[in-house]
Amino acid sequence: MTPASLPAVRLLGIPVHLVTPEETLQRMEAFVEDGRPHHVVTVNPEFIMAARCNAEFHRVLNAAHLALPDGIGVVWACRLMGYPLRQRVTGVDTVQAVARLAARRGWSLFLLGAAPGVAEQAAEVLRQANPGLCIAGTYAGSPAPAEEDHIVGMIRAASPHFLFVAYGAPQQDLWIARNLARLGVPVAMGVGGTFDFLAGRARRAPAWMQRAGLEWLYRLIQEPRRWRRMLALPRFALCVLWEHGIRRRNR
Ligand code: UDP
C-alpha cells in the first residue's frame, strides 16, 4: 500500500484516514522501512475544534502523514457523512501494537513527555509485555522552546525507530512538526495521555464503555477538570450537523 492509496476524508477541514488498527500497523511498518521522517497524529474532536482557531495546528494536522481516527466523535461524524469508517484507532492501542511490532522486528522506541517518572514506568510495562523490546530512551522534559535543542540531541543520539511524544495537544504535534526534519526518526507520533494509562496513573474506561462509545464520559468522571476542554465535543457535533445540513441542501 502506498501512502497515496490510504483513503482520507476531511472533517471540518481536517484530514482523517479511514484506517483499521491492522492497516495502521502496516503503515507504521512501511514508514520505518521507508526510513524518511513521518508524523502520525491521533485526530479527535478536540483536535479539530482547536485547529479552527489555531492556524499553525491546522497546518500541522493537514501536513501529517497519517491521521488516525481517534475519538468516538470522529467515528460518529464519518458515519453521518456516509464515510466507511467502522472503528476508532486510539493512541494507547496503537502504541501497544507498535511495541509488539517493534519487538518482533528488532526496532526501538523512545518515550518523550508526561510527568517525571511516568515514561520510565510506561516503558517498563511495554518491556514486560514484549520481552526483548528495545527502549532507546525515555525523558519527561517539556515542550518549552528552551529545552528543544537538548531534547533533539538526546533523541538523535538514541536513534529510535519510533518516537512517542506525550505533551498533550496541540503542543506535542507542534513540537514534532518543528523538529521532525532534524530528529532522524522514521515515525514520530503525538500520544496524549497514553503513558499515564500504560503506567497505571490513569485508568482506561471498562471495555463495555469503550464499546458503547462512552470512553469520553469515563475520562470526564475520572478527571472532572477536563469539562471545559470537553465542551469541544458538543461544539464539534453542532458544526458537523451544520455542514451535513448544508451538503444535503446543495445536493
Ligand atoms: N504533558 C507534559 N508536559 C506539558 C503538558 C502535558 O508532559 O507541558 C503531559 C501530561 O503529563 C500527560 C500528557 O501530556 O501525560 C497528555 O495530557 P492530556 O491528558 O492533556 O492529553 P490527551 O490524552 O487529552 O490528548
Short mmCIF file of N, CA and C in Angstrom, two decimals, residues 34-187:
data_model
loop_
_atom_site.label_atom_id
_atom_site.label_comp_id
_atom_site.label_asym_id
_atom_site.label_seq_id
_atom_site.Cartn_x
_atom_site.Cartn_y
_atom_site.Cartn_z
N ASP A 34 10.69 2.68 4.92
CA ASP A 34 10.97 3.82 4.03
C ASP A 34 12.14 4.66 4.59
N GLY A 35 12.16 4.81 5.91
CA GLY A 35 13.28 5.49 6.56
C GLY A 35 13.15 7.00 6.67
N ARG A 36 12.36 7.62 5.81
CA ARG A 36 12.19 9.08 5.89
C ARG A 36 11.30 9.44 7.08
N PRO A 37 11.34 10.70 7.57
CA PRO A 37 10.54 11.05 8.74
C PRO A 37 9.04 11.15 8.45
N HIS A 38 8.23 10.59 9.33
CA HIS A 38 6.77 10.63 9.19
C HIS A 38 6.15 11.09 10.50
N HIS A 39 5.10 11.89 10.38
CA HIS A 39 4.39 12.40 11.56
C HIS A 39 3.01 11.75 11.61
N VAL A 40 2.70 11.09 12.73
CA VAL A 40 1.39 10.46 12.90
C VAL A 40 0.62 11.24 13.96
N VAL A 41 -0.63 11.58 13.65
CA VAL A 41 -1.47 12.31 14.62
C VAL A 41 -2.72 11.49 14.94
N THR A 42 -3.25 11.69 16.15
CA THR A 42 -4.47 10.98 16.56
C THR A 42 -5.59 12.02 16.64
N VAL A 43 -6.38 12.08 15.58
CA VAL A 43 -7.36 13.16 15.47
C VAL A 43 -8.64 12.84 16.25
N ASN A 44 -9.00 13.75 17.16
CA ASN A 44 -10.29 13.63 17.85
C ASN A 44 -11.00 14.98 17.75
N PRO A 45 -12.26 15.05 18.22
CA PRO A 45 -13.00 16.32 18.07
C PRO A 45 -12.30 17.52 18.72
N GLU A 46 -11.59 17.28 19.84
CA GLU A 46 -10.86 18.39 20.48
C GLU A 46 -9.79 18.95 19.54
N PHE A 47 -9.09 18.06 18.83
CA PHE A 47 -8.08 18.49 17.86
C PHE A 47 -8.73 19.37 16.80
N ILE A 48 -9.85 18.87 16.27
CA ILE A 48 -10.49 19.54 15.12
C ILE A 48 -10.98 20.93 15.54
N MET A 49 -11.57 21.01 16.74
CA MET A 49 -12.06 22.32 17.19
C MET A 49 -10.90 23.25 17.53
N ALA A 50 -9.81 22.70 18.10
CA ALA A 50 -8.65 23.54 18.43
C ALA A 50 -8.03 24.09 17.14
N ALA A 51 -8.02 23.27 16.09
CA ALA A 51 -7.40 23.70 14.83
C ALA A 51 -8.18 24.83 14.16
N ARG A 52 -9.47 24.96 14.51
CA ARG A 52 -10.27 26.04 13.90
C ARG A 52 -9.80 27.41 14.37
N CYS A 53 -9.18 27.47 15.55
CA CYS A 53 -8.69 28.80 15.98
C CYS A 53 -7.18 28.79 16.22
N ASN A 54 -6.49 27.82 15.64
CA ASN A 54 -5.03 27.78 15.75
C ASN A 54 -4.49 27.41 14.36
N ALA A 55 -4.09 28.43 13.61
CA ALA A 55 -3.71 28.23 12.20
C ALA A 55 -2.52 27.28 12.07
N GLU A 56 -1.58 27.36 13.01
CA GLU A 56 -0.40 26.51 12.93
C GLU A 56 -0.78 25.04 13.15
N PHE A 57 -1.64 24.80 14.14
CA PHE A 57 -2.10 23.43 14.40
C PHE A 57 -2.87 22.90 13.18
N HIS A 58 -3.67 23.76 12.58
CA HIS A 58 -4.43 23.40 11.37
C HIS A 58 -3.47 22.96 10.26
N ARG A 59 -2.40 23.73 10.09
CA ARG A 59 -1.42 23.42 9.05
C ARG A 59 -0.72 22.09 9.36
N VAL A 60 -0.35 21.91 10.63
CA VAL A 60 0.37 20.70 11.03
C VAL A 60 -0.50 19.46 10.83
N LEU A 61 -1.78 19.54 11.21
CA LEU A 61 -2.67 18.38 11.04
C LEU A 61 -2.86 18.07 9.55
N ASN A 62 -2.88 19.11 8.73
CA ASN A 62 -3.04 18.89 7.29
C ASN A 62 -1.79 18.30 6.65
N ALA A 63 -0.64 18.52 7.29
CA ALA A 63 0.62 18.03 6.71
C ALA A 63 1.00 16.64 7.22
N ALA A 64 0.28 16.12 8.24
CA ALA A 64 0.66 14.83 8.85
C ALA A 64 0.57 13.71 7.81
N HIS A 65 1.46 12.71 7.96
CA HIS A 65 1.49 11.60 7.01
C HIS A 65 0.40 10.57 7.29
N LEU A 66 -0.02 10.50 8.55
CA LEU A 66 -1.09 9.57 8.90
C LEU A 66 -1.92 10.21 10.01
N ALA A 67 -3.24 10.32 9.77
CA ALA A 67 -4.15 10.95 10.73
C ALA A 67 -5.12 9.87 11.21
N LEU A 68 -4.87 9.35 12.41
CA LEU A 68 -5.69 8.24 12.91
C LEU A 68 -7.03 8.75 13.42
N PRO A 69 -8.10 7.97 13.16
CA PRO A 69 -9.43 8.38 13.64
C PRO A 69 -9.62 8.02 15.11
N ASP A 70 -9.11 8.89 15.99
CA ASP A 70 -9.24 8.67 17.42
C ASP A 70 -10.53 9.39 17.84
N GLY A 71 -11.17 8.93 18.90
CA GLY A 71 -12.35 9.65 19.38
C GLY A 71 -13.62 9.15 18.71
N ILE A 72 -14.60 8.82 19.53
CA ILE A 72 -15.87 8.30 19.01
C ILE A 72 -16.58 9.39 18.20
N GLY A 73 -16.32 10.66 18.52
CA GLY A 73 -16.92 11.76 17.77
C GLY A 73 -16.52 11.73 16.30
N VAL A 74 -15.28 11.33 16.05
CA VAL A 74 -14.79 11.24 14.67
C VAL A 74 -15.52 10.11 13.94
N VAL A 75 -15.70 8.99 14.64
CA VAL A 75 -16.41 7.85 14.02
C VAL A 75 -17.85 8.25 13.73
N TRP A 76 -18.50 8.90 14.70
CA TRP A 76 -19.89 9.35 14.52
C TRP A 76 -20.00 10.30 13.31
N ALA A 77 -19.08 11.26 13.23
CA ALA A 77 -19.14 12.24 12.14
C ALA A 77 -18.94 11.56 10.79
N CYS A 78 -18.01 10.61 10.73
CA CYS A 78 -17.77 9.90 9.47
C CYS A 78 -19.02 9.13 9.05
N ARG A 79 -19.65 8.47 10.02
CA ARG A 79 -20.87 7.70 9.69
C ARG A 79 -21.96 8.63 9.18
N LEU A 80 -22.12 9.77 9.85
CA LEU A 80 -23.15 10.73 9.45
C LEU A 80 -22.92 11.18 8.00
N MET A 81 -21.65 11.41 7.67
CA MET A 81 -21.31 11.88 6.33
C MET A 81 -21.33 10.74 5.30
N GLY A 82 -21.50 9.51 5.78
CA GLY A 82 -21.54 8.37 4.86
C GLY A 82 -20.17 7.83 4.50
N TYR A 83 -19.13 8.18 5.29
CA TYR A 83 -17.78 7.66 5.04
C TYR A 83 -17.64 6.30 5.71
N PRO A 84 -16.96 5.35 5.02
CA PRO A 84 -16.86 3.99 5.57
C PRO A 84 -15.78 3.87 6.64
N LEU A 85 -16.13 4.21 7.87
CA LEU A 85 -15.19 4.03 8.99
C LEU A 85 -15.92 3.24 10.05
N ARG A 86 -15.33 2.09 10.41
CA ARG A 86 -16.04 1.21 11.35
C ARG A 86 -15.67 1.44 12.80
N GLN A 87 -14.41 1.80 13.04
CA GLN A 87 -13.97 1.84 14.44
C GLN A 87 -12.91 2.90 14.67
N ARG A 88 -12.69 3.21 15.97
CA ARG A 88 -11.64 4.16 16.34
C ARG A 88 -10.29 3.46 16.26
N VAL A 89 -9.25 4.28 16.11
CA VAL A 89 -7.89 3.77 16.27
C VAL A 89 -7.25 4.68 17.30
N THR A 90 -7.11 4.20 18.53
CA THR A 90 -6.67 5.09 19.61
C THR A 90 -5.15 5.10 19.75
N GLY A 91 -4.66 6.17 20.38
CA GLY A 91 -3.22 6.30 20.62
C GLY A 91 -2.69 5.17 21.49
N VAL A 92 -3.40 4.87 22.58
CA VAL A 92 -2.87 3.87 23.51
C VAL A 92 -2.85 2.48 22.88
N ASP A 93 -3.90 2.12 22.14
CA ASP A 93 -3.90 0.81 21.46
C ASP A 93 -2.78 0.76 20.41
N THR A 94 -2.58 1.88 19.71
CA THR A 94 -1.56 1.90 18.66
C THR A 94 -0.16 1.76 19.25
N VAL A 95 0.09 2.45 20.37
CA VAL A 95 1.42 2.34 21.00
C VAL A 95 1.68 0.89 21.42
N GLN A 96 0.66 0.24 21.99
CA GLN A 96 0.86 -1.17 22.40
C GLN A 96 1.10 -2.07 21.19
N ALA A 97 0.37 -1.82 20.11
CA ALA A 97 0.55 -2.64 18.90
C ALA A 97 1.92 -2.37 18.28
N VAL A 98 2.35 -1.11 18.29
CA VAL A 98 3.68 -0.78 17.74
C VAL A 98 4.77 -1.44 18.58
N ALA A 99 4.56 -1.50 19.90
CA ALA A 99 5.56 -2.14 20.77
C ALA A 99 5.70 -3.62 20.40
N ARG A 100 4.56 -4.27 20.10
CA ARG A 100 4.62 -5.69 19.68
C ARG A 100 5.37 -5.83 18.37
N LEU A 101 5.04 -4.93 17.42
CA LEU A 101 5.71 -4.93 16.11
C LEU A 101 7.21 -4.68 16.28
N ALA A 102 7.56 -3.69 17.11
CA ALA A 102 8.97 -3.33 17.30
C ALA A 102 9.75 -4.49 17.91
N ALA A 103 9.14 -5.18 18.87
CA ALA A 103 9.83 -6.32 19.50
C ALA A 103 10.09 -7.41 18.45
N ARG A 104 9.10 -7.59 17.58
CA ARG A 104 9.23 -8.64 16.55
C ARG A 104 10.28 -8.28 15.51
N ARG A 105 10.32 -6.97 15.14
CA ARG A 105 11.23 -6.56 14.06
C ARG A 105 12.60 -6.07 14.57
N GLY A 106 12.78 -6.04 15.89
CA GLY A 106 14.05 -5.55 16.44
C GLY A 106 14.17 -4.03 16.33
N TRP A 107 13.06 -3.33 16.36
CA TRP A 107 13.06 -1.87 16.29
C TRP A 107 12.92 -1.27 17.69
N SER A 108 13.32 0.00 17.82
CA SER A 108 13.34 0.59 19.17
C SER A 108 12.39 1.77 19.30
N LEU A 109 12.02 2.06 20.56
CA LEU A 109 11.08 3.15 20.87
C LEU A 109 11.75 4.18 21.78
N PHE A 110 11.34 5.44 21.63
CA PHE A 110 11.73 6.49 22.58
C PHE A 110 10.45 7.11 23.10
N LEU A 111 10.33 7.21 24.42
CA LEU A 111 9.12 7.77 25.05
C LEU A 111 9.44 9.13 25.64
N LEU A 112 8.87 10.18 25.06
CA LEU A 112 9.14 11.55 25.50
C LEU A 112 7.88 12.18 26.07
N GLY A 113 8.01 12.79 27.27
CA GLY A 113 6.89 13.56 27.82
C GLY A 113 6.28 12.93 29.05
N ALA A 114 5.15 13.49 29.47
CA ALA A 114 4.41 13.15 30.71
C ALA A 114 5.21 13.61 31.93
N ALA A 115 4.64 13.39 33.11
CA ALA A 115 5.29 13.84 34.35
C ALA A 115 6.54 13.00 34.60
N PRO A 116 7.51 13.54 35.35
CA PRO A 116 8.75 12.79 35.60
C PRO A 116 8.46 11.39 36.14
N GLY A 117 9.11 10.40 35.57
CA GLY A 117 8.96 9.01 36.03
C GLY A 117 7.90 8.23 35.28
N VAL A 118 6.96 8.91 34.66
CA VAL A 118 5.83 8.19 34.02
C VAL A 118 6.29 7.46 32.75
N ALA A 119 7.11 8.12 31.93
CA ALA A 119 7.58 7.48 30.69
C ALA A 119 8.39 6.22 31.03
N GLU A 120 9.21 6.29 32.09
CA GLU A 120 10.01 5.13 32.51
C GLU A 120 9.08 3.97 32.91
N GLN A 121 8.04 4.32 33.68
CA GLN A 121 7.08 3.29 34.11
C GLN A 121 6.36 2.68 32.91
N ALA A 122 5.95 3.53 32.00
CA ALA A 122 5.25 3.05 30.79
C ALA A 122 6.19 2.15 29.99
N ALA A 123 7.46 2.54 29.90
CA ALA A 123 8.44 1.73 29.15
C ALA A 123 8.57 0.35 29.79
N GLU A 124 8.57 0.32 31.11
CA GLU A 124 8.71 -0.95 31.83
C GLU A 124 7.51 -1.86 31.53
N VAL A 125 6.32 -1.27 31.51
CA VAL A 125 5.11 -2.05 31.21
C VAL A 125 5.20 -2.63 29.79
N LEU A 126 5.65 -1.80 28.85
CA LEU A 126 5.77 -2.28 27.45
C LEU A 126 6.83 -3.37 27.35
N ARG A 127 7.93 -3.18 28.09
CA ARG A 127 9.01 -4.18 28.06
C ARG A 127 8.54 -5.51 28.62
N GLN A 128 7.78 -5.44 29.71
CA GLN A 128 7.30 -6.69 30.32
C GLN A 128 6.33 -7.43 29.41
N ALA A 129 5.51 -6.66 28.69
CA ALA A 129 4.54 -7.28 27.78
C ALA A 129 5.21 -7.80 26.51
N ASN A 130 6.40 -7.26 26.20
CA ASN A 130 7.08 -7.62 24.95
C ASN A 130 8.55 -7.91 25.22
N PRO A 131 8.85 -9.12 25.71
CA PRO A 131 10.24 -9.44 26.04
C PRO A 131 11.15 -9.16 24.85
N GLY A 132 12.28 -8.54 25.14
CA GLY A 132 13.24 -8.24 24.07
C GLY A 132 13.03 -6.88 23.44
N LEU A 133 11.93 -6.19 23.80
CA LEU A 133 11.67 -4.87 23.22
C LEU A 133 12.78 -3.90 23.61
N CYS A 134 13.27 -3.15 22.62
CA CYS A 134 14.34 -2.19 22.88
C CYS A 134 13.75 -0.79 23.11
N ILE A 135 13.93 -0.27 24.32
CA ILE A 135 13.53 1.11 24.60
C ILE A 135 14.80 1.95 24.49
N ALA A 136 14.87 2.77 23.46
CA ALA A 136 16.10 3.54 23.19
C ALA A 136 16.27 4.67 24.19
N GLY A 137 15.17 5.11 24.82
CA GLY A 137 15.29 6.18 25.80
C GLY A 137 13.93 6.64 26.30
N THR A 138 13.94 7.29 27.46
CA THR A 138 12.73 7.92 28.00
C THR A 138 13.17 9.26 28.58
N TYR A 139 12.28 10.24 28.51
CA TYR A 139 12.61 11.55 29.08
C TYR A 139 11.33 12.34 29.25
N ALA A 140 11.16 13.00 30.40
CA ALA A 140 9.96 13.80 30.61
C ALA A 140 10.12 15.14 29.89
N GLY A 141 11.05 15.96 30.34
CA GLY A 141 11.29 17.26 29.70
C GLY A 141 10.03 18.10 29.61
N SER A 142 10.04 19.05 28.71
CA SER A 142 8.85 19.88 28.48
C SER A 142 8.88 20.40 27.05
N PRO A 143 7.72 20.84 26.55
CA PRO A 143 7.71 21.34 25.16
C PRO A 143 8.26 22.76 25.05
N ALA A 144 8.82 23.30 26.12
CA ALA A 144 9.34 24.68 26.09
C ALA A 144 10.47 24.80 25.06
N PRO A 145 10.45 25.86 24.23
CA PRO A 145 11.48 26.01 23.18
C PRO A 145 12.90 25.97 23.74
N ALA A 146 13.10 26.44 24.96
CA ALA A 146 14.45 26.47 25.54
C ALA A 146 15.03 25.06 25.69
N GLU A 147 14.17 24.05 25.79
CA GLU A 147 14.65 22.67 26.00
C GLU A 147 14.82 21.90 24.70
N GLU A 148 14.35 22.52 23.62
CA GLU A 148 14.21 21.77 22.37
C GLU A 148 15.53 21.19 21.84
N ASP A 149 16.58 22.02 21.80
CA ASP A 149 17.85 21.54 21.23
C ASP A 149 18.40 20.38 22.04
N HIS A 150 18.30 20.51 23.35
CA HIS A 150 18.80 19.46 24.24
C HIS A 150 18.05 18.14 24.00
N ILE A 151 16.72 18.23 23.91
CA ILE A 151 15.92 17.02 23.73
C ILE A 151 16.17 16.40 22.35
N VAL A 152 16.24 17.25 21.34
CA VAL A 152 16.50 16.73 19.98
C VAL A 152 17.85 16.01 19.95
N GLY A 153 18.87 16.59 20.60
CA GLY A 153 20.19 15.97 20.66
C GLY A 153 20.13 14.59 21.31
N MET A 154 19.34 14.50 22.38
CA MET A 154 19.20 13.24 23.10
C MET A 154 18.54 12.17 22.20
N ILE A 155 17.52 12.58 21.47
CA ILE A 155 16.81 11.61 20.60
C ILE A 155 17.69 11.21 19.42
N ARG A 156 18.37 12.16 18.85
CA ARG A 156 19.27 11.85 17.73
C ARG A 156 20.33 10.82 18.16
N ALA A 157 20.85 11.02 19.36
CA ALA A 157 21.89 10.10 19.86
C ALA A 157 21.31 8.71 20.10
N ALA A 158 20.05 8.65 20.55
CA ALA A 158 19.43 7.35 20.84
C ALA A 158 18.98 6.64 19.55
N SER A 159 18.72 7.44 18.51
CA SER A 159 18.36 6.94 17.18
C SER A 159 17.25 5.87 17.17
N PRO A 160 16.08 6.20 17.77
CA PRO A 160 15.00 5.20 17.79
C PRO A 160 14.28 5.10 16.44
N HIS A 161 13.52 4.03 16.26
CA HIS A 161 12.68 3.92 15.06
C HIS A 161 11.35 4.64 15.26
N PHE A 162 10.85 4.62 16.51
CA PHE A 162 9.58 5.28 16.83
C PHE A 162 9.78 6.25 17.98
N LEU A 163 9.26 7.46 17.82
CA LEU A 163 9.27 8.43 18.91
C LEU A 163 7.83 8.74 19.29
N PHE A 164 7.46 8.51 20.55
CA PHE A 164 6.12 8.85 21.03
C PHE A 164 6.25 10.07 21.93
N VAL A 165 5.44 11.10 21.64
CA VAL A 165 5.55 12.36 22.38
C VAL A 165 4.25 12.62 23.14
N ALA A 166 4.35 12.74 24.48
CA ALA A 166 3.17 12.93 25.33
C ALA A 166 3.23 14.30 26.00
N TYR A 167 2.99 15.35 25.22
CA TYR A 167 2.92 16.71 25.78
C TYR A 167 1.50 17.27 25.68
N GLY A 168 0.52 16.42 25.35
CA GLY A 168 -0.85 16.90 25.16
C GLY A 168 -0.95 17.68 23.85
N ALA A 169 -2.17 17.78 23.32
CA ALA A 169 -2.38 18.51 22.07
C ALA A 169 -2.75 19.96 22.41
N PRO A 170 -2.35 20.92 21.61
CA PRO A 170 -1.60 20.77 20.35
C PRO A 170 -0.08 20.77 20.52
N GLN A 171 0.43 21.01 21.77
CA GLN A 171 1.88 21.18 21.94
C GLN A 171 2.69 20.02 21.37
N GLN A 172 2.25 18.76 21.63
CA GLN A 172 3.06 17.62 21.20
C GLN A 172 3.22 17.58 19.68
N ASP A 173 2.14 17.88 18.96
CA ASP A 173 2.22 17.80 17.50
C ASP A 173 2.92 19.01 16.89
N LEU A 174 2.80 20.16 17.54
CA LEU A 174 3.57 21.32 17.09
C LEU A 174 5.06 21.06 17.33
N TRP A 175 5.37 20.43 18.46
CA TRP A 175 6.77 20.10 18.79
C TRP A 175 7.33 19.16 17.72
N ILE A 176 6.58 18.13 17.38
CA ILE A 176 7.04 17.16 16.37
C ILE A 176 7.24 17.86 15.03
N ALA A 177 6.26 18.66 14.63
CA ALA A 177 6.35 19.33 13.32
C ALA A 177 7.58 20.24 13.26
N ARG A 178 7.85 20.95 14.36
CA ARG A 178 9.02 21.87 14.39
C ARG A 178 10.32 21.10 14.25
N ASN A 179 10.37 19.88 14.79
CA ASN A 179 11.66 19.18 14.91
C ASN A 179 11.81 17.96 14.02
N LEU A 180 10.75 17.57 13.32
CA LEU A 180 10.75 16.29 12.59
C LEU A 180 11.98 16.15 11.67
N ALA A 181 12.29 17.20 10.94
CA ALA A 181 13.35 17.10 9.93
C ALA A 181 14.72 16.84 10.55
N ARG A 182 14.92 17.23 11.82
CA ARG A 182 16.26 17.05 12.40
C ARG A 182 16.32 15.94 13.44
N LEU A 183 15.19 15.25 13.67
CA LEU A 183 15.18 14.21 14.71
C LEU A 183 15.86 12.91 14.26
N GLY A 184 15.77 12.65 12.94
CA GLY A 184 16.36 11.41 12.42
C GLY A 184 15.56 10.17 12.78
N VAL A 185 14.23 10.33 13.06
CA VAL A 185 13.40 9.16 13.36
C VAL A 185 12.40 8.94 12.22
N PRO A 186 12.15 7.68 11.85
CA PRO A 186 11.17 7.42 10.77
C PRO A 186 9.73 7.72 11.17
N VAL A 187 9.39 7.51 12.45
CA VAL A 187 8.00 7.75 12.88
C VAL A 187 7.97 8.53 14.19
#
